[in-house]
Tab-separated table of C-alpha atoms and ligand atoms in Angstrom:
chain	number	residue	atom	x	y	z
Q	1	MET	CA	215.906	77.603	130.505
Q	2	GLN	CA	216.416	75.708	133.696
Q	3	THR	CA	214.137	72.752	134.158
Q	4	ARG	CA	212.348	72.364	137.385
Q	5	CYS	CA	214.507	69.743	138.990
Q	6	GLY	CA	216.637	68.680	141.697
Q	7	HIS	CA	215.997	65.712	144.189
Q	8	GLY	CA	213.280	64.181	145.927
Q	9	MET	CA	213.716	64.603	149.654
Q	10	ARG	CA	217.134	64.440	150.861
Q	11	ARG	CA	218.852	63.883	154.150
Q	12	SER	CA	218.655	66.702	156.455
Q	13	ALA	CA	221.297	67.572	158.992
Q	14	GLY	CA	221.728	64.372	161.256
Q	15	ALA	CA	218.952	62.210	160.053
Q	16	VAL	CA	217.419	60.521	157.119
Q	17	VAL	CA	214.311	62.430	156.826
Q	18	PHE	CA	212.396	60.384	154.220
Q	19	GLY	CA	212.975	57.810	151.534
Q	20	VAL	CA	213.980	59.086	148.199
Q	21	LEU	CA	211.802	57.854	145.367
Q	22	VAL	CA	213.800	56.726	142.436
Q	23	ALA	CA	211.427	58.441	140.182
Q	24	LEU	CA	212.160	61.836	141.764
Q	25	ALA	CA	216.006	61.236	142.208
Q	26	GLY	CA	216.137	60.436	138.467
Q	27	CYS	CA	215.372	64.018	137.786
Q	28	ALA	CA	218.610	65.369	136.482
Q	29	ALA	CA	218.922	62.271	134.213
Q	30	GLN	CA	215.646	62.984	132.637
Q	31	PRO	CA	215.072	66.402	131.150
Q	32	GLN	CA	211.537	67.287	132.251
Q	33	SER	CA	209.286	69.354	130.121
Q	34	GLN	CA	208.265	72.700	131.827
Q	35	PRO	CA	204.791	72.422	132.935
Q	36	ALA	CA	202.306	74.307	130.815
Q	37	ALA	CA	201.899	77.719	131.816
Q	38	PRO	CA	198.417	78.106	133.575
Q	39	ALA	CA	195.892	79.866	131.469
Q	40	ALA	CA	195.562	83.521	132.301
Q	41	ALA	CA	192.292	82.950	134.333
Q	42	GLN	CA	190.750	85.906	136.289
Q	43	PRO	CA	191.797	85.533	139.901
Q	44	ASP	CA	188.732	85.139	142.031
Q	45	ALA	CA	188.419	86.971	145.240
Q	46	SER	CA	189.166	83.991	147.403
Q	47	ALA	CA	192.361	83.180	145.567
Q	48	LEU	CA	193.557	86.781	146.051
Q	49	ALA	CA	192.525	86.720	149.848
Q	50	ALA	CA	194.613	83.337	150.075
Q	51	SER	CA	197.707	84.871	148.448
Q	52	LYS	CA	197.775	88.018	150.816
Q	53	PRO	CA	200.386	87.682	153.465
Q	54	VAL	CA	198.957	86.972	156.924
Q	55	ASP	CA	200.482	88.918	159.934
Q	56	TYR	CA	202.765	86.691	161.836
Q	57	ARG	CA	202.093	88.681	165.134
Q	58	LEU	CA	198.617	87.091	165.067
Q	59	PHE	CA	200.215	83.814	166.227
Q	60	ALA	CA	202.400	82.509	169.108
Q	61	GLU	CA	203.606	79.223	167.733
Q	62	THR	CA	205.945	77.299	169.999
Q	63	SER	CA	206.228	74.160	167.627
Q	64	CYS	CA	206.584	73.782	163.840
Q	65	PRO	CA	203.020	74.301	162.414
Q	66	ALA	CA	201.395	71.082	161.420
Q	67	SER	CA	198.291	72.737	159.917
Q	68	ALA	CA	197.029	75.996	158.793
Q	69	ALA	CA	193.872	77.263	156.977
Q	70	SER	CA	195.793	78.572	153.965
Q	71	TYR	CA	199.533	78.773	152.705
Q	72	GLN	CA	199.964	82.384	153.910
Q	73	GLU	CA	198.810	81.402	157.224
Q	74	TRP	CA	201.245	78.493	157.382
Q	75	VAL	CA	203.876	81.018	156.447
Q	76	ALA	CA	202.820	83.334	159.293
Q	77	LYS	CA	202.707	80.563	161.757
Q	78	PHE	CA	206.205	79.512	160.678
Q	79	GLN	CA	207.553	83.155	161.070
Q	80	SER	CA	206.016	83.096	164.610
Q	81	TYR	CA	207.812	79.816	165.336
Q	82	ALA	CA	211.011	81.018	164.039
Q	83	LEU	CA	210.971	84.120	166.316
Q	84	HIS	CA	210.272	81.753	169.184
Q	85	LYS	CA	213.221	79.830	168.217
Q	86	GLY	CA	215.411	83.007	168.391
Q	87	ARG	CA	215.717	83.911	164.844
Q	88	PRO	CA	216.162	87.770	164.496
Q	89	GLU	CA	212.934	89.492	163.526
Q	90	PRO	CA	214.228	91.625	160.563
Q	91	VAL	CA	215.415	88.273	158.883
Q	92	VAL	CA	212.184	86.583	159.586
Q	93	GLN	CA	210.237	89.366	158.147
Q	94	THR	CA	212.160	89.919	154.893
Q	95	ALA	CA	213.035	86.228	153.936
Q	96	PHE	CA	209.308	85.626	153.161
Q	97	VAL	CA	208.339	88.714	151.276
Q	98	GLY	CA	206.653	87.643	148.033
Q	99	VAL	CA	206.540	83.798	148.794
Q	100	LYS	CA	203.584	82.230	146.908
Q	101	GLU	CA	201.751	79.091	147.091
Q	102	ASP	CA	202.903	76.583	144.488
Q	103	PRO	CA	200.657	73.359	144.418
Q	104	GLU	CA	203.053	71.791	141.924
Q	105	ILE	CA	205.613	71.503	144.637
Q	106	SER	CA	203.377	69.911	147.248
Q	107	ASP	CA	201.748	67.613	144.530
Q	108	ARG	CA	205.137	66.460	143.424
Q	109	ALA	CA	206.246	65.786	147.094
Q	110	ALA	CA	203.145	63.953	148.257
Q	111	LYS	CA	202.370	61.727	145.385
Q	112	GLN	CA	203.681	58.181	145.101
Q	113	PRO	CA	204.798	57.794	141.405
Q	114	GLU	CA	202.503	55.539	139.366
Q	115	PHE	CA	205.481	53.823	137.928
Q	116	VAL	CA	209.068	53.723	139.557
Q	117	THR	CA	211.617	54.075	136.802
Q	118	PRO	CA	213.331	50.724	136.242
Q	119	ILE	CA	217.063	50.743	137.159
Q	120	TRP	CA	218.051	50.036	133.501
Q	121	THR	CA	216.146	52.940	132.151
Q	122	TYR	CA	217.444	55.171	134.968
Q	123	LEU	CA	220.966	54.153	134.259
Q	124	ASP	CA	220.481	54.817	130.491
Q	125	ARG	CA	219.393	58.235	131.258
Q	126	ALA	CA	221.863	59.047	134.137
Q	127	VAL	CA	224.870	57.717	132.574
Q	128	SER	CA	224.138	58.438	128.750
Q	129	ASP	CA	227.115	58.425	126.325
Q	130	ASP	CA	226.412	62.348	125.964
Q	131	ARG	CA	226.728	62.797	129.741
Q	132	VAL	CA	229.888	60.666	129.830
Q	133	ALA	CA	231.496	62.704	127.114
Q	134	ARG	CA	230.583	66.088	128.678
Q	135	GLY	CA	231.869	64.703	132.011
Q	136	GLN	CA	235.111	63.939	130.406
Q	137	GLU	CA	235.540	67.514	129.138
Q	138	LYS	CA	234.567	68.707	132.614
Q	139	TYR	CA	237.060	66.369	134.128
Q	140	ARG	CA	239.915	67.609	131.957
Q	141	ALA	CA	239.093	71.165	132.738
Q	142	ASN	CA	239.020	70.662	136.491
Q	143	LYS	CA	241.764	67.844	136.692
Q	144	ALA	CA	244.071	69.893	139.142
Q	145	LEU	CA	241.163	70.907	141.372
Q	146	LEU	CA	239.938	67.392	141.572
Q	147	ALA	CA	243.462	66.171	142.415
Q	148	GLY	CA	243.645	68.628	145.181
Q	149	ILE	CA	240.281	67.635	146.650
Q	150	GLU	CA	241.256	64.000	146.620
Q	151	GLN	CA	244.348	64.892	148.453
Q	152	ASP	CA	242.590	66.934	151.164
Q	153	PHE	CA	239.426	65.022	151.513
Q	154	GLY	CA	240.103	61.571	150.253
Q	155	VAL	CA	237.293	61.330	147.720
Q	156	PRO	CA	238.436	60.390	144.311
Q	157	PRO	CA	237.756	62.514	141.057
Q	158	GLY	CA	235.331	59.828	139.761
Q	159	ILE	CA	233.003	59.974	142.662
Q	160	VAL	CA	232.930	63.767	142.746
Q	161	MET	CA	232.397	63.921	138.989
Q	162	GLY	CA	229.491	61.227	139.342
Q	163	ILE	CA	227.798	63.393	142.155
Q	164	TRP	CA	228.074	66.525	140.069
Q	165	GLY	CA	226.817	64.849	136.907
Q	166	ILE	CA	223.825	63.145	138.600
Q	167	GLU	CA	222.970	65.883	140.923
Q	168	THR	CA	222.709	68.754	138.369
Q	169	ASP	CA	224.186	67.413	135.052
Q	170	PHE	CA	227.469	69.254	135.737
Q	171	GLY	CA	225.594	72.554	136.733
Q	172	ASN	CA	223.201	72.578	133.831
Q	173	ASN	CA	220.228	71.956	136.258
Q	174	PHE	CA	220.163	73.746	139.571
Q	175	GLY	CA	216.586	74.316	139.833
Q	176	ASP	CA	215.149	77.811	139.993
Q	177	HIS	CA	212.947	77.849	143.139
Q	178	ASN	CA	213.395	80.471	145.818
Q	179	VAL	CA	214.270	78.096	148.781
Q	180	PHE	CA	211.922	79.963	151.325
Q	181	GLU	CA	209.049	79.485	148.916
Q	182	ALA	CA	209.855	75.761	148.142
Q	183	LEU	CA	210.236	74.759	151.645
Q	184	THR	CA	206.955	76.664	152.937
Q	185	ASN	CA	205.136	74.781	150.187
Q	186	LEU	CA	206.553	71.401	151.396
Q	187	GLY	CA	205.580	72.446	155.085
Q	188	TYR	CA	202.048	73.553	154.273
Q	189	ARG	CA	200.695	70.834	151.989
Q	190	ALA	CA	203.007	67.962	151.655
Q	191	ASN	CA	203.126	66.655	155.245
Q	192	ARG	CA	206.841	67.447	155.334
Q	193	GLU	CA	206.607	70.070	158.047
Q	194	ASP	CA	209.334	68.741	160.403
Q	195	PHE	CA	211.771	68.742	157.333
Q	196	ALA	CA	210.535	71.955	156.248
Q	197	CYS	CA	210.834	73.761	159.596
Q	198	ALA	CA	214.311	72.400	160.281
Q	199	GLU	CA	215.505	73.437	156.791
Q	200	LEU	CA	213.845	76.799	156.962
Q	201	LEU	CA	215.401	77.672	160.296
Q	202	ALA	CA	218.712	76.607	158.672
Q	203	ALA	CA	218.041	78.857	155.838
Q	204	LEU	CA	217.303	81.723	158.124
Q	205	ASP	CA	220.565	81.111	159.812
Q	206	ILE	CA	222.525	81.360	156.471
Q	207	VAL	CA	220.858	84.895	156.017
Q	208	ALA	CA	221.214	85.895	159.669
Q	209	ASP	CA	224.905	84.891	159.787
Q	210	GLY	CA	225.507	87.252	156.690
Q	211	LYS	CA	226.539	84.384	154.578
Q	212	LEU	CA	224.071	85.063	151.660
Q	213	PRO	CA	220.964	87.283	151.175
Q	214	PRO	CA	217.524	85.504	150.866
Q	215	ALA	CA	217.323	86.022	147.134
Q	216	ARG	CA	220.583	83.913	146.545
Q	217	LEU	CA	219.017	80.905	148.210
Q	218	VAL	CA	217.892	79.276	144.990
Q	219	GLY	CA	217.321	75.506	144.528
Q	220	SER	CA	215.184	72.652	143.594
Q	221	TRP	CA	211.543	72.273	144.429
Q	222	ALA	CA	212.649	70.294	147.375
Q	223	GLY	CA	215.030	73.068	148.575
Q	224	ALA	CA	218.444	71.578	147.617
Q	225	MET	CA	220.916	74.211	146.266
Q	226	GLY	CA	223.607	74.713	143.610
Q	227	HIS	CA	226.008	72.310	141.928
Q	228	PRO	CA	225.895	69.724	144.757
Q	229	GLN	CA	222.238	70.293	145.620
Q	230	PHE	CA	222.944	71.128	149.430
Q	231	LEU	CA	219.884	71.533	151.587
Q	232	PRO	CA	220.314	74.694	153.915
Q	233	SER	CA	221.237	72.613	156.764
Q	234	ASN	CA	224.120	70.994	154.581
Q	235	TYR	CA	225.217	74.379	153.538
Q	236	LEU	CA	225.491	75.682	157.095
Q	237	THR	CA	227.700	72.721	158.354
Q	238	LEU	CA	229.278	71.175	155.267
Q	239	ALA	CA	229.835	73.913	152.699
Q	240	VAL	CA	233.540	74.757	151.876
Q	241	ASP	CA	235.120	77.984	150.639
Q	242	ARG	CA	237.782	76.227	148.501
Q	243	ASP	CA	238.625	79.301	146.399
Q	244	GLY	CA	239.223	81.637	149.411
Q	245	SER	CA	236.727	84.281	148.305
Q	246	GLY	CA	235.241	84.554	151.855
Q	247	THR	CA	231.964	82.774	150.971
Q	248	ALA	CA	231.056	79.121	150.088
Q	249	ASP	CA	229.306	79.775	146.741
Q	250	LEU	CA	227.718	76.455	145.463
Q	251	TRP	CA	226.194	78.258	142.446
Q	252	GLU	CA	229.083	80.209	140.860
Q	253	SER	CA	232.286	78.529	142.196
Q	254	ILE	CA	233.173	75.046	140.849
Q	255	PRO	CA	236.055	74.717	143.462
Q	256	ASP	CA	233.641	75.574	146.384
Q	257	ALA	CA	230.857	73.202	144.983
Q	258	LEU	CA	232.982	70.170	144.270
Q	259	ALA	CA	234.844	70.502	147.638
Q	260	SER	CA	231.651	70.821	149.450
Q	261	ALA	CA	230.287	67.671	147.764
Q	262	ALA	CA	233.525	65.867	148.832
Q	263	ASN	CA	233.170	67.210	152.414
Q	264	HIS	CA	229.621	66.024	152.571
Q	265	LEU	CA	230.762	62.421	151.871
Q	266	VAL	CA	233.653	62.763	154.300
Q	267	ASP	CA	231.143	63.881	156.898
Q	268	ASP	CA	229.019	60.591	156.209
Q	269	GLY	CA	232.135	58.441	156.663
Q	270	TRP	CA	233.943	58.188	153.348
Q	271	THR	CA	237.008	56.010	153.593
Q	272	ARG	CA	240.181	57.152	151.653
Q	273	ASN	CA	241.508	54.661	149.144
Q	274	LEU	CA	238.515	52.403	149.111
Q	275	PRO	CA	236.659	51.746	145.799
Q	276	TRP	CA	232.864	51.879	145.951
Q	277	GLY	CA	232.735	48.370	144.621
Q	278	PHE	CA	232.515	46.766	141.235
Q	279	GLU	CA	230.565	44.295	139.097
Q	280	VAL	CA	230.823	40.725	139.980
Q	281	LYS	CA	229.690	37.336	138.696
Q	282	LEU	CA	227.741	35.188	140.939
Q	283	PRO	CA	227.751	31.346	141.016
Q	284	ALA	CA	224.790	29.406	139.807
Q	285	ARG	CA	223.545	28.432	143.333
Q	286	PHE	CA	224.250	31.853	144.998
Q	287	PRO	CA	222.113	32.136	147.988
Q	288	TYR	CA	220.270	35.277	146.820
Q	289	GLY	CA	218.733	35.752	150.072
Q	290	GLU	CA	222.126	37.326	151.039
Q	291	ALA	CA	221.960	39.802	148.088
Q	292	GLU	CA	220.848	42.865	150.225
Q	293	LEU	CA	222.141	46.052	151.577
Q	294	ASP	CA	221.818	44.963	155.111
Q	295	GLN	CA	224.028	41.895	154.649
Q	296	ARG	CA	227.437	42.986	155.275
Q	297	HIS	CA	230.352	40.695	155.388
Q	298	PRO	CA	234.324	40.659	154.883
Q	299	ILE	CA	235.007	39.947	151.197
Q	300	SER	CA	236.415	36.579	152.258
Q	301	HIS	CA	232.846	35.321	152.791
Q	302	TRP	CA	231.803	36.069	149.268
Q	303	ARG	CA	235.075	34.446	147.993
Q	304	LYS	CA	234.026	31.368	149.875
Q	305	LEU	CA	230.583	31.350	148.059
Q	306	GLY	CA	232.364	31.540	144.757
Q	307	VAL	CA	231.804	35.148	143.876
Q	308	LYS	CA	234.151	36.345	140.991
Q	309	THR	CA	234.821	39.628	139.357
Q	310	ALA	CA	232.992	40.296	136.168
Q	311	ASP	CA	236.136	39.086	134.243
Q	312	GLY	CA	235.985	35.777	136.269
Q	313	ALA	CA	239.035	36.756	138.451
Q	314	ALA	CA	239.306	35.979	142.155
Q	315	LEU	CA	238.097	38.820	144.312
Q	316	PRO	CA	240.831	41.355	145.344
Q	317	ASP	CA	241.417	42.066	149.096
Q	318	LEU	CA	239.412	45.018	150.451
Q	319	PRO	CA	239.080	46.193	153.985
Q	320	GLY	CA	235.831	46.387	156.045
Q	321	ASN	CA	232.486	44.908	155.177
Q	322	THR	CA	231.010	44.323	151.869
Q	323	SER	CA	227.566	43.641	150.394
Q	324	ILE	CA	226.253	41.847	147.301
Q	325	LEU	CA	223.748	43.920	145.374
Q	326	VAL	CA	221.211	42.792	142.602
Q	327	LEU	CA	218.909	45.407	141.635
Q	328	ALA	CA	216.935	43.568	138.976
Q	329	GLY	CA	216.811	40.086	140.416
Q	330	HIS	CA	219.027	37.169	139.738
Q	331	ARG	CA	218.907	37.561	135.967
Q	332	GLY	CA	220.385	40.981	136.156
Q	333	PRO	CA	223.787	42.210	136.877
Q	334	ALA	CA	225.343	41.894	140.301
Q	335	PHE	CA	227.629	44.199	142.272
Q	336	LEU	CA	229.919	43.867	145.179
Q	337	ILE	CA	229.673	47.130	147.238
Q	338	THR	CA	231.932	48.515	149.985
Q	339	GLU	CA	231.015	50.825	152.837
Q	340	ASN	CA	231.756	53.673	150.458
Q	341	PHE	CA	228.756	52.776	148.243
Q	342	GLN	CA	226.742	52.925	151.579
Q	343	VAL	CA	228.189	56.523	152.027
Q	344	ILE	CA	226.876	57.440	148.553
Q	345	LEU	CA	223.443	56.338	149.689
Q	346	LYS	CA	223.464	58.791	152.581
Q	347	TYR	CA	223.897	61.542	150.057
Q	348	ASN	CA	220.614	60.443	148.546
Q	349	TYR	CA	219.022	57.234	149.662
Q	350	SER	CA	218.406	55.403	146.300
Q	351	THR	CA	220.307	52.455	144.980
Q	352	SER	CA	219.607	53.544	141.563
Q	353	TYR	CA	221.149	56.892	142.320
Q	354	ALA	CA	224.099	55.655	144.135
Q	355	LEU	CA	224.914	53.018	141.291
Q	356	SER	CA	224.711	55.784	138.751
Q	357	VAL	CA	226.964	58.148	140.554
Q	358	ALA	CA	229.585	55.347	140.821
Q	359	HIS	CA	229.147	54.175	137.254
Q	360	LEU	CA	229.194	57.661	135.730
Q	361	GLY	CA	232.515	58.372	137.620
Q	362	ASP	CA	234.079	55.045	136.435
Q	363	ARG	CA	232.927	55.829	132.802
Q	364	ILE	CA	234.229	59.371	132.868
Q	365	LEU	CA	237.592	58.044	133.912
Q	366	GLY	CA	237.671	55.392	131.031
Q	367	GLY	CA	236.019	52.457	132.730
Q	368	LYS	CA	233.909	49.808	130.899
Q	369	ARG	CA	230.185	49.441	130.644
Q	370	PHE	CA	228.640	46.792	132.877
Q	371	ALA	CA	229.060	43.253	131.444
Q	372	GLY	CA	225.693	41.907	132.720
Q	373	THR	CA	222.500	42.330	130.933
Q	374	TRP	CA	219.307	43.889	132.472
Q	375	PRO	CA	215.836	42.325	132.074
Q	376	VAL	CA	214.608	45.099	130.094
Q	377	ALA	CA	211.541	43.209	128.884
Q	378	GLU	CA	210.064	43.526	132.483
Q	379	GLN	CA	207.313	45.877	132.623
Q	380	PRO	CA	207.274	48.013	135.738
Q	381	LEU	CA	204.503	47.440	138.242
Q	382	SER	CA	201.982	50.326	138.634
Q	383	LEU	CA	201.197	51.846	141.947
Q	384	GLU	CA	198.160	49.708	142.389
Q	385	GLU	CA	200.112	46.487	141.583
Q	386	ARG	CA	202.947	47.408	144.021
Q	387	GLU	CA	200.257	47.855	146.702
Q	388	GLU	CA	198.661	44.576	145.769
Q	389	VAL	CA	201.995	42.776	146.146
Q	390	GLN	CA	202.286	44.210	149.636
Q	391	ALA	CA	198.783	43.341	150.615
Q	392	LEU	CA	199.071	39.825	149.368
Q	393	LEU	CA	202.392	39.174	151.080
Q	394	ASN	CA	200.846	40.624	154.311
Q	395	ALA	CA	197.828	38.397	153.826
Q	396	ARG	CA	200.087	35.374	153.773
Q	397	GLY	CA	201.657	36.328	157.085
Q	398	LEU	CA	204.933	37.605	155.504
Q	399	ASP	CA	205.292	41.190	156.978
Q	400	ALA	CA	205.731	43.505	153.955
Q	401	GLY	CA	205.056	46.600	155.977
Q	402	LYS	CA	202.643	49.435	155.245
Q	403	VAL	CA	200.785	49.140	151.876
Q	404	ASP	CA	202.165	52.152	150.334
Q	405	GLY	CA	203.618	51.114	146.913
Q	406	VAL	CA	207.326	51.676	148.298
Q	407	LEU	CA	209.102	48.415	147.715
Q	408	GLY	CA	211.688	48.871	150.399
Q	409	LEU	CA	213.885	46.464	152.472
Q	410	LYS	CA	210.767	45.129	154.437
Q	411	THR	CA	208.906	44.288	151.412
Q	412	ARG	CA	211.800	42.675	149.652
Q	413	LYS	CA	212.368	40.578	152.638
Q	414	ALA	CA	208.730	39.333	152.603
Q	415	ALA	CA	209.062	38.550	148.930
Q	416	ARG	CA	212.054	36.467	149.778
Q	417	GLY	CA	209.813	34.704	152.223
Q	418	PHE	CA	207.502	33.972	149.589
Q	419	GLN	CA	210.000	32.936	147.080
Q	420	LYS	CA	211.455	30.527	149.517
Q	421	GLU	CA	207.920	28.961	149.896
Q	422	ILE	CA	207.624	28.438	146.162
Q	423	GLY	CA	211.153	27.268	145.606
Q	424	TRP	CA	212.220	30.366	143.563
Q	425	PRO	CA	215.683	32.120	143.860
Q	426	GLN	CA	215.373	34.467	146.864
Q	427	ASP	CA	216.299	37.580	144.943
Q	428	GLY	CA	213.679	39.909	146.412
Q	429	PHE	CA	212.913	41.043	142.834
Q	430	ILE	CA	209.270	42.099	142.725
Q	431	ASN	CA	207.852	41.866	139.214
Q	432	LYS	CA	204.700	40.779	137.253
Q	433	ALA	CA	205.544	37.060	137.613
Q	434	LEU	CA	205.996	37.392	141.322
Q	435	LEU	CA	202.595	39.232	141.428
Q	436	ASP	CA	200.873	36.494	139.212
Q	437	GLU	CA	202.157	33.833	141.574
Q	438	LEU	CA	200.861	35.607	144.593
Q	439	ARG	CA	197.301	35.993	142.908
Q	440	LYS	CA	197.424	32.245	141.984
Q	441	ARG	CA	198.281	31.100	145.573
Q	442	ARG	CA	196.080	33.606	147.321
Q	443	ALA	CA	194.299	31.826	150.272
Q	444	ALA	CA	190.901	30.868	149.232
D	1	CA	CA1	234.356	80.722	147.617
């Protein structure tokens, strides 16, 4: 049985739509139990009324509907909007036949996770020995295809295998949601209407162009489809018909699916013959304030600071800018990443995701496990604690941004400011010890 899976929100054509939550992106790595079937309750009259289709001709929407009295009304308003945007009426009529409200979708999309999966747990699941072994089998079976893709797109087999394994566990885990149903639910209740409208219009275009019938558009709860988990807008612009069948089939054709994933990376700026990066060893007095995604320097900069490979060798020459990444503070492993790592982040904006893609690919091709050890005794902070950290940093005049429990770049910068004040390494790692220190030093 398919698990309900797929990504959190993902990049829509041309823009990063919203941040991906690590806990959501970890889905393929983490077999999830099926939600219990709801008890066979007697449908009450109001539920029946709410599930009845609403006539779209009642509306004249000229913008993406921001609100509606019911799910079915949102669908009707969107249909009216799609007609206004020039989508053909027969397609707009048929694509939404039978779509139903699914509160599970909007709940998943709207909620902040209580606990964000720590990077070490995420990696254990995403790059398990079992997945590496199955990846090696899949790699052997598709070696010629992968070599051809590297030749034509410049994306090496390891990265393509990594994307395939993390996105859908090599096709074991596509998701089983009708994309029109998934996206209308996101639009109606999850405050994702701009994303939902853009992707629904793209899904209608796929049908209107005769590329696929509506029923073939099956994906994750967030609307991502097939082996490479493409959104409808990605499908329209980036899907590739590698096997020459006349259709880009991301569900049944491995050549189409893997070439499309590579094409997506090329579209995001993938550089041929540039590795994603590698594990490094940092010197004792490394300026941890520089270990951040937005600190980009030529590799000579890190050499001067005393950074070595994990084996203790001098850093090799690499073109372009590079960054140092520590995902679990100064006690955890460190990585040197290239612009190609930043490209993997565009596929799905989560450092845990990107590192897992990179590492799974390396392991499938015989690479070593990471040498550094993760601080596995650290307990993840709850949502309430993460928000408390942000509020306490803000109260000190260090701008941690919105108090939303999302520990992004801004919050990490503020944490570094606090670490500087108290003489700690400025690694931006937000844990219980940091929270305790913030509480202790709270302004009286
Ligand atoms: Ca094809």
